[in-house]
Amino acid sequence: MNNRKLKIGIYVGSGYGGSELLRILLFHPNAEISFVTANEQAGKAVSEVHRNLVGLTDLKFIPAPEKTEQLSDLDCVFLALPHGQAMDVVPSLPNHVKAIDLSGDFRLRDQDVFEKHYKQQHTAMQLQSDFVYGLTETNREGVRHARLIANPGCFATATLLGLAPLVAHGSLAGRVIVDAKTGSSGSGAKAAANTHHPQRMNSFYAYKPFTHQHVPEIEQELDRVGDWTNELVFMTHSLPVARGIFASIYAELKNETTESKLNDLFTDFYRDSFFVRLVKGSPDINWVKTTNFCDIGFAARGNQVVVFSALDNLVKGAAGQAIQNMNLMFGLDEKTGLMLVGTNP
Amino acid sequence: MNNRKLKIGIYVGSGYGGSELLRILLFHPNAEISFVTANEQAGKAVSEVHRNLVGLTDLKFIPAPEKTEQLSDLDCVFLALPHGQAMDVVPSLPNHVKAIDLSGDFRLRDQDVFEKHYKQQHTAMQLQSDFVYGLTETNREGVRHARLIANPGCFATATLLGLAPLVAHGSLAGRVIVDAKTGSSGSGAKAAANTHHPQRMNSFYAYKPFTHQHVPEIEQELDRVGDWTNELVFMTHSLPVARGIFASIYAELKNETTESKLNDLFTDFYRDSFFVRLVKGSPDINWVKTTNFCDIGFAARGNQVVVFSALDNLVKGAAGQAIQNMNLMFGLDEKTGLMLVGTNP
Amino acid sequence: MNNRKLKIGIYVGSGYGGSELLRILLFHPNAEISFVTANEQAGKAVSEVHRNLVGLTDLKFIPAPEKTEQLSDLDCVFLALPHGQAMDVVPSLPNHVKAIDLSGDFRLRDQDVFEKHYKQQHTAMQLQSDFVYGLTETNREGVRHARLIANPGCFATATLLGLAPLVAHGSLAGRVIVDAKTGSSGSGAKAAANTHHPQRMNSFYAYKPFTHQHVPEIEQELDRVGDWTNELVFMTHSLPVARGIFASIYAELKNETTESKLNDLFTDFYRDSFFVRLVKGSPDINWVKTTNFCDIGFAARGNQVVVFSALDNLVKGAAGQAIQNMNLMFGLDEKTGLMLVGTNP
Amino acid sequence: MNNRKLKIGIYVGSGYGGSELLRILLFHPNAEISFVTANEQAGKAVSEVHRNLVGLTDLKFIPAPEKTEQLSDLDCVFLALPHGQAMDVVPSLPNHVKAIDLSGDFRLRDQDVFEKHYKQQHTAMQLQSDFVYGLTETNREGVRHARLIANPGCFATATLLGLAPLVAHGSLAGRVIVDAKTGSSGSGAKAAANTHHPQRMNSFYAYKPFTHQHVPEIEQELDRVGDWTNELVFMTHSLPVARGIFASIYAELKNETTESKLNDLFTDFYRDSFFVRLVKGSPDINWVKTTNFCDIGFAARGNQVVVFSALDNLVKGAAGQAIQNMNLMFGLDEKTGLMLVGTNP
């Protein structure tokens, strides 16, 4: 591409997904934000809502543009809307505008499965087949050529990055159990009972047993990556931290293995994937917080394997991955603007 | 008193004040709960809302009784209502029923001051003079003979317990600065923006500079305890813990002092006060959490003094102190039912 | 028993296990503490180390008694020593003194297994057969008649209470996976790298994959409770809270089941167990913190089952359960002194 | 300067100060790290100690160079050593090498004051007069021309940035009280009793009343900025967060003021200071964490003023400010490499 900066629209920048898109895109060397929308917050300065950005931007939130013409200058839009709203926006985008949807609207190929898990009707299912599931590490070529991206869910990203090498390699036997834990920012920027600080700070609990809406996108993508015929038991839990997902993935392999063999297999699979870091022993959400990395470790005993996967739900699990996809869609190095360095402590 | 158990009514037991009243009164040897009210939660089991109490009570929340006759069997009611609602309930109580109001409705003698700080009209000001300000340690005799108690605010309790000995002794010169900090449960059981876990867990900030509604009750009570003519600068801050208030109280004395002299003065003042513990160096909210203790420490340099005061905002700062007052009002040992032992860690 | 109070000795009361024994036993109506030992802290007041106990006890820590005669007045000792030290103390106890060991020294029947997992020699293995494994809920009669109790590990307690009904009922098919998480107090009262606050507060990570020392005691007890021939995959993780264990237990049953059937089975198994509370949906460590309760919930899909188990690692997982055992060993109601009420928040 | 990158040496990169120097300097466009030392960790990969840096650097820790010749290629060293060790290193630096000392060794002009507060002898006091106190915002020109910088303490930075405008303007009357609070990373990377997670997570307490070692550097610098003859009462407290300092500064002014007048005064003083952000109401440590910003707010009532100052103790309070100083010393824009963007949440 030439040196012209990509013109970006962000639909709903007032939530946590939008917050992270803004944090990254404001300093992305090849992008400039044309507009960022909000609902109740429209009219306010971005830095009044995201006070981390005071002194760093003069942008104001606007209401969502009503006419397609207003979008004609854009190169790319990010849709960080609540589930069920991207399906209203995408059909009205000009054809030349690429779109990356962070919601669940276009992740699932099967309308019935969508409606069962999201408990709403789908009104633009005809567009689904134009969407590419944007897990960069398993579908880099698909992403590069996509106009429309369905950005994976945070739990799905952690789970898929842990399982994909084993599925691609045909290693699995028997059911797979995923014990996944998320920080409180996964519930969004609006205060709610389950994120009320006095209780959450001392809490750990499970929720949505067996039925989390990320299950079908995990199985759909595993089936694309390899031959997935296993049973998936998927359990989500809430952690008393702000950011981070940790998945403990329990799998039985067809053959006995060792950590060294697993390391070879994962190293090979992620050879070109800067943002996947293989670590010795267990990863820790502390080392990936605020970054686009997914850290993966594992242990083996005979043919029993556990894979540990840790990422920041708002970055590699949402906004960071979305921008990683944007980079590829516009011919940029996938790391551009994403050298977000974590901190110790 | 004889062995009959006191019959207790709790107005609104679904908040955090009510939660702590229930935790303590359910196991109080001389009390039994006749009813506990709630609004939206009426009809639910108490243990469905306060899941710590599963297996410990079969009580259900009821709507507030509408007729005075329904209260005729009671000995005492606790009012843990939002500010402005106790003034509706108290006038309709039968004369023999004692009442302890945890809200700010009846703490202030001056109607204008009340209306300025609570931003609402007072509709039962004629009852104020029947209320005794229930800081047990500064007004034990008053409490013993009261029918109606205005239970002090949490910040007021921490501040008053730190300042009362100095004011009673006439030691102070010049303005007093109180830098007070509270845990998130001080904002109540309803989720709100300032208690949203992803932000609160890493936050510390000030709020309501100079204007906190506990200021006038502090000054009013100091004036009763001694000769208070000083300027009070009072600043409240939010801590990222669930429970606890810590007040750092900066005072100038008329004469030079030492920690040893301060210790004598405070020891003397609190000779009969089991729930005030004088500690060497600084107290720590960790050591008083879930208990009815207020820990106090101090340091001196010349005539500059700082007093540190730490308590649990929901216990000594609310429900525990209310029950301490009830004990005295009914001729019981003030410690009855209040041997709540803290934990390490 | 008559009204004489039991005379209790505590070996090492300066750690967190000792801290909780003291908190409970100081207020136990049928017990009095004859002595509590410490090493570096010997000579100090108990309340200087456990500052929650200021004002509540005048006890001082003493060095461990050197002569058996010094123990002749005792009824019971609690051994809250580091692993490997109870085996030195128990042989020298007078015969009439009962003992409850909170360490791992006498839990395992097989010397090789002990030495493999604890990485030290066992010097008093001849006494092991006199020890009863003290999980009250699975072995109440055994505990009642025991002189020596091996108190279960915290992870083992959470796991066994979740699995015992299924094993006793012969329901299980296939391997069982336990994804267990613990708060930082599980690492003890001494500061260490993995409990350094700046890192721990944002951390979640796995440790000791497959090899935790509680695995053999879990399998040994399951084998006693029923017919345990399954494979156990056991994984421990670290949570950024002070207190609490949460175990997610994944099991395959021989037959399809429902939550209602599971509820019947668990209700029946725990009919006499006050300290096990069955909850709808998931338990939460927030509701059991500082208490002796273990809250259990479950979910089912076909013959896939997940059992969630939550307890306080220092109470039901250590000191509380130890005192529950003491109560039974001396003919008391098992709840005596253990009505520790949790708090909301 | 030309495009040659500055060659940097870091003395002790294994602590938290070193961790942050590495995080920033590894991506600084005009700097390259020639070496980074460690003691016990010498020989290890930097990313083994700072696991946030896995995949981002191949640097290894080395022991401190023993010979001056080994330093001849350097442009600048950062000394992130424990107090008392920089005084051994600085005298042996080649004359052309600039140095920025993050410890307290060279901040104080008066040897007696140093020895009283740091409780050790000073062995290189003759060099003190060559050091410039590196609070960029109050001494930008001094920093530009310095060869040796004494980088301010974290508490001193927060306090000085809040007070300097008032002192420079001659506004103050009477004593000043600073109630300062710090996160746990201020205690360093080594585990210790006061940063033990199970206790710290629920703690708030005061320490070192009146005697903190940052007091003399605050007074010394205020005296340089203006006419400082006031009494300073300085109190430090510990917060249960990893990062952040919040100072509440209570001052009496000679004249009545308003928030608007204060805003004018501070705006004028910090006109050229990108890293000081004036905010409405109170700042919050949450909005400055991991950044080089100091956020300042204030409130006034008559001639009583409170200034609130919030920064990240490891960045603006240590490593970030050190690099800000380096930038100026080498003719770079002070923001270079320091556009560290905070996050919401």
PDB file of N, CA, C and O in Angstrom, chain B residues 17-37:
ATOM      1  N   GLY B  17     -26.339  -3.026  54.804  1.00  0.00           N
ATOM      2  CA  GLY B  17     -26.617  -2.784  56.213  1.00  0.00           C
ATOM      3  C   GLY B  17     -27.521  -3.879  56.759  1.00  0.00           C
ATOM      4  O   GLY B  17     -27.266  -4.468  57.810  1.00  0.00           O
ATOM      5  N   GLY B  18     -28.572  -4.186  56.018  1.00  0.00           N
ATOM      6  CA  GLY B  18     -29.474  -5.248  56.408  1.00  0.00           C
ATOM      7  C   GLY B  18     -28.785  -6.597  56.451  1.00  0.00           C
ATOM      8  O   GLY B  18     -29.041  -7.421  57.341  1.00  0.00           O
ATOM      9  N   SER B  19     -27.921  -6.823  55.509  1.00  0.00           N
ATOM     10  CA  SER B  19     -27.175  -8.085  55.469  1.00  0.00           C
ATOM     11  C   SER B  19     -26.403  -8.303  56.759  1.00  0.00           C
ATOM     12  O   SER B  19     -26.409  -9.400  57.339  1.00  0.00           O
ATOM     13  N   GLU B  20     -25.772  -7.251  57.240  1.00  0.00           N
ATOM     14  CA  GLU B  20     -24.970  -7.377  58.453  1.00  0.00           C
ATOM     15  C   GLU B  20     -25.846  -7.444  59.696  1.00  0.00           C
ATOM     16  O   GLU B  20     -25.527  -8.158  60.648  1.00  0.00           O
ATOM     17  N   LEU B  21     -26.956  -6.716  59.701  1.00  0.00           N
ATOM     18  CA  LEU B  21     -27.902  -6.857  60.813  1.00  0.00           C
ATOM     19  C   LEU B  21     -28.365  -8.311  60.915  1.00  0.00           C
ATOM     20  O   LEU B  21     -28.414  -8.900  62.007  1.00  0.00           O
ATOM     21  N   LEU B  22     -28.697  -8.912  59.786  1.00  0.00           N
ATOM     22  CA  LEU B  22     -29.154 -10.297  59.788  1.00  0.00           C
ATOM     23  C   LEU B  22     -28.060 -11.245  60.260  1.00  0.00           C
ATOM     24  O   LEU B  22     -28.299 -12.131  61.087  1.00  0.00           O
ATOM     25  N   ARG B  23     -26.858 -11.073  59.739  1.00  0.00           N
ATOM     26  CA  ARG B  23     -25.746 -11.948  60.135  1.00  0.00           C
ATOM     27  C   ARG B  23     -25.570 -11.963  61.646  1.00  0.00           C
ATOM     28  O   ARG B  23     -25.311 -13.014  62.247  1.00  0.00           O
ATOM     29  N   ILE B  24     -25.714 -10.793  62.264  1.00  0.00           N
ATOM     30  CA  ILE B  24     -25.461 -10.704  63.700  1.00  0.00           C
ATOM     31  C   ILE B  24     -26.698 -11.093  64.504  1.00  0.00           C
ATOM     32  O   ILE B  24     -26.632 -11.893  65.437  1.00  0.00           O
ATOM     33  N   LEU B  25     -27.852 -10.558  64.120  1.00  0.00           N
ATOM     34  CA  LEU B  25     -29.052 -10.772  64.945  1.00  0.00           C
ATOM     35  C   LEU B  25     -29.545 -12.215  64.895  1.00  0.00           C
ATOM     36  O   LEU B  25     -30.125 -12.711  65.865  1.00  0.00           O
ATOM     37  N   LEU B  26     -29.315 -12.897  63.784  1.00  0.00           N
ATOM     38  CA  LEU B  26     -29.750 -14.296  63.714  1.00  0.00           C
ATOM     39  C   LEU B  26     -29.095 -15.148  64.803  1.00  0.00           C
ATOM     40  O   LEU B  26     -29.614 -16.197  65.180  1.00  0.00           O
ATOM     41  N   PHE B  27     -27.935 -14.716  65.292  1.00  0.00           N
ATOM     42  CA  PHE B  27     -27.211 -15.503  66.297  1.00  0.00           C
ATOM     43  C   PHE B  27     -27.095 -14.761  67.633  1.00  0.00           C
ATOM     44  O   PHE B  27     -26.353 -15.182  68.502  1.00  0.00           O
ATOM     45  N   HIS B  28     -27.836 -13.683  67.756  1.00  0.00           N
ATOM     46  CA  HIS B  28     -27.812 -12.909  68.999  1.00  0.00           C
ATOM     47  C   HIS B  28     -28.609 -13.684  70.057  1.00  0.00           C
ATOM     48  O   HIS B  28     -29.764 -14.042  69.819  1.00  0.00           O
ATOM     49  N   PRO B  29     -28.027 -13.929  71.221  1.00  0.00           N
ATOM     50  CA  PRO B  29     -28.716 -14.795  72.198  1.00  0.00           C
ATOM     51  C   PRO B  29     -29.983 -14.183  72.775  1.00  0.00           C
ATOM     52  O   PRO B  29     -30.821 -14.911  73.306  1.00  0.00           O
ATOM     53  N   ASN B  30     -30.135 -12.864  72.668  1.00  0.00           N
ATOM     54  CA  ASN B  30     -31.305 -12.231  73.289  1.00  0.00           C
ATOM     55  C   ASN B  30     -32.253 -11.597  72.289  1.00  0.00           C
ATOM     56  O   ASN B  30     -33.040 -10.718  72.642  1.00  0.00           O
ATOM     57  N   ALA B  31     -32.130 -11.978  71.030  1.00  0.00           N
ATOM     58  CA  ALA B  31     -32.980 -11.344  70.027  1.00  0.00           C
ATOM     59  C   ALA B  31     -33.559 -12.392  69.091  1.00  0.00           C
ATOM     60  O   ALA B  31     -32.962 -13.445  68.865  1.00  0.00           O
ATOM     61  N   GLU B  32     -34.733 -12.078  68.588  1.00  0.00           N
ATOM     62  CA  GLU B  32     -35.252 -12.903  67.483  1.00  0.00           C
ATOM     63  C   GLU B  32     -35.906 -11.970  66.473  1.00  0.00           C
ATOM     64  O   GLU B  32     -36.503 -10.956  66.826  1.00  0.00           O
ATOM     65  N   ILE B  33     -35.734 -12.323  65.235  1.00  0.00           N
ATOM     66  CA  ILE B  33     -36.203 -11.448  64.171  1.00  0.00           C
ATOM     67  C   ILE B  33     -37.652 -11.776  63.860  1.00  0.00           C
ATOM     68  O   ILE B  33     -37.967 -12.890  63.446  1.00  0.00           O
ATOM     69  N   SER B  34     -38.524 -10.785  64.073  1.00  0.00           N
ATOM     70  CA  SER B  34     -39.949 -11.003  63.777  1.00  0.00           C
ATOM     71  C   SER B  34     -40.219 -10.857  62.287  1.00  0.00           C
ATOM     72  O   SER B  34     -40.993 -11.603  61.715  1.00  0.00           O
ATOM     73  N   PHE B  35     -39.604  -9.875  61.690  1.00  0.00           N
ATOM     74  CA  PHE B  35     -39.747  -9.739  60.238  1.00  0.00           C
ATOM     75  C   PHE B  35     -38.573  -8.939  59.689  1.00  0.00           C
ATOM     76  O   PHE B  35     -37.895  -8.209  60.417  1.00  0.00           O
ATOM     77  N   VAL B  36     -38.365  -9.111  58.430  1.00  0.00           N
ATOM     78  CA  VAL B  36     -37.369  -8.329  57.699  1.00  0.00           C
ATOM     79  C   VAL B  36     -37.996  -7.970  56.363  1.00  0.00           C
ATOM     80  O   VAL B  36     -38.514  -8.834  55.661  1.00  0.00           O
ATOM     81  N   THR B  37     -37.942  -6.685  56.021  1.00  0.00           N
ATOM     82  CA  THR B  37     -38.629  -6.256  54.802  1.00  0.00           C
ATOM     83  C   THR B  37     -37.659  -6.132  53.622  1.00  0.00           C
ATOM     84  O   THR B  37     -36.438  -6.121  53.784  1.00  0.00           O
TER      85      THR B  37
END
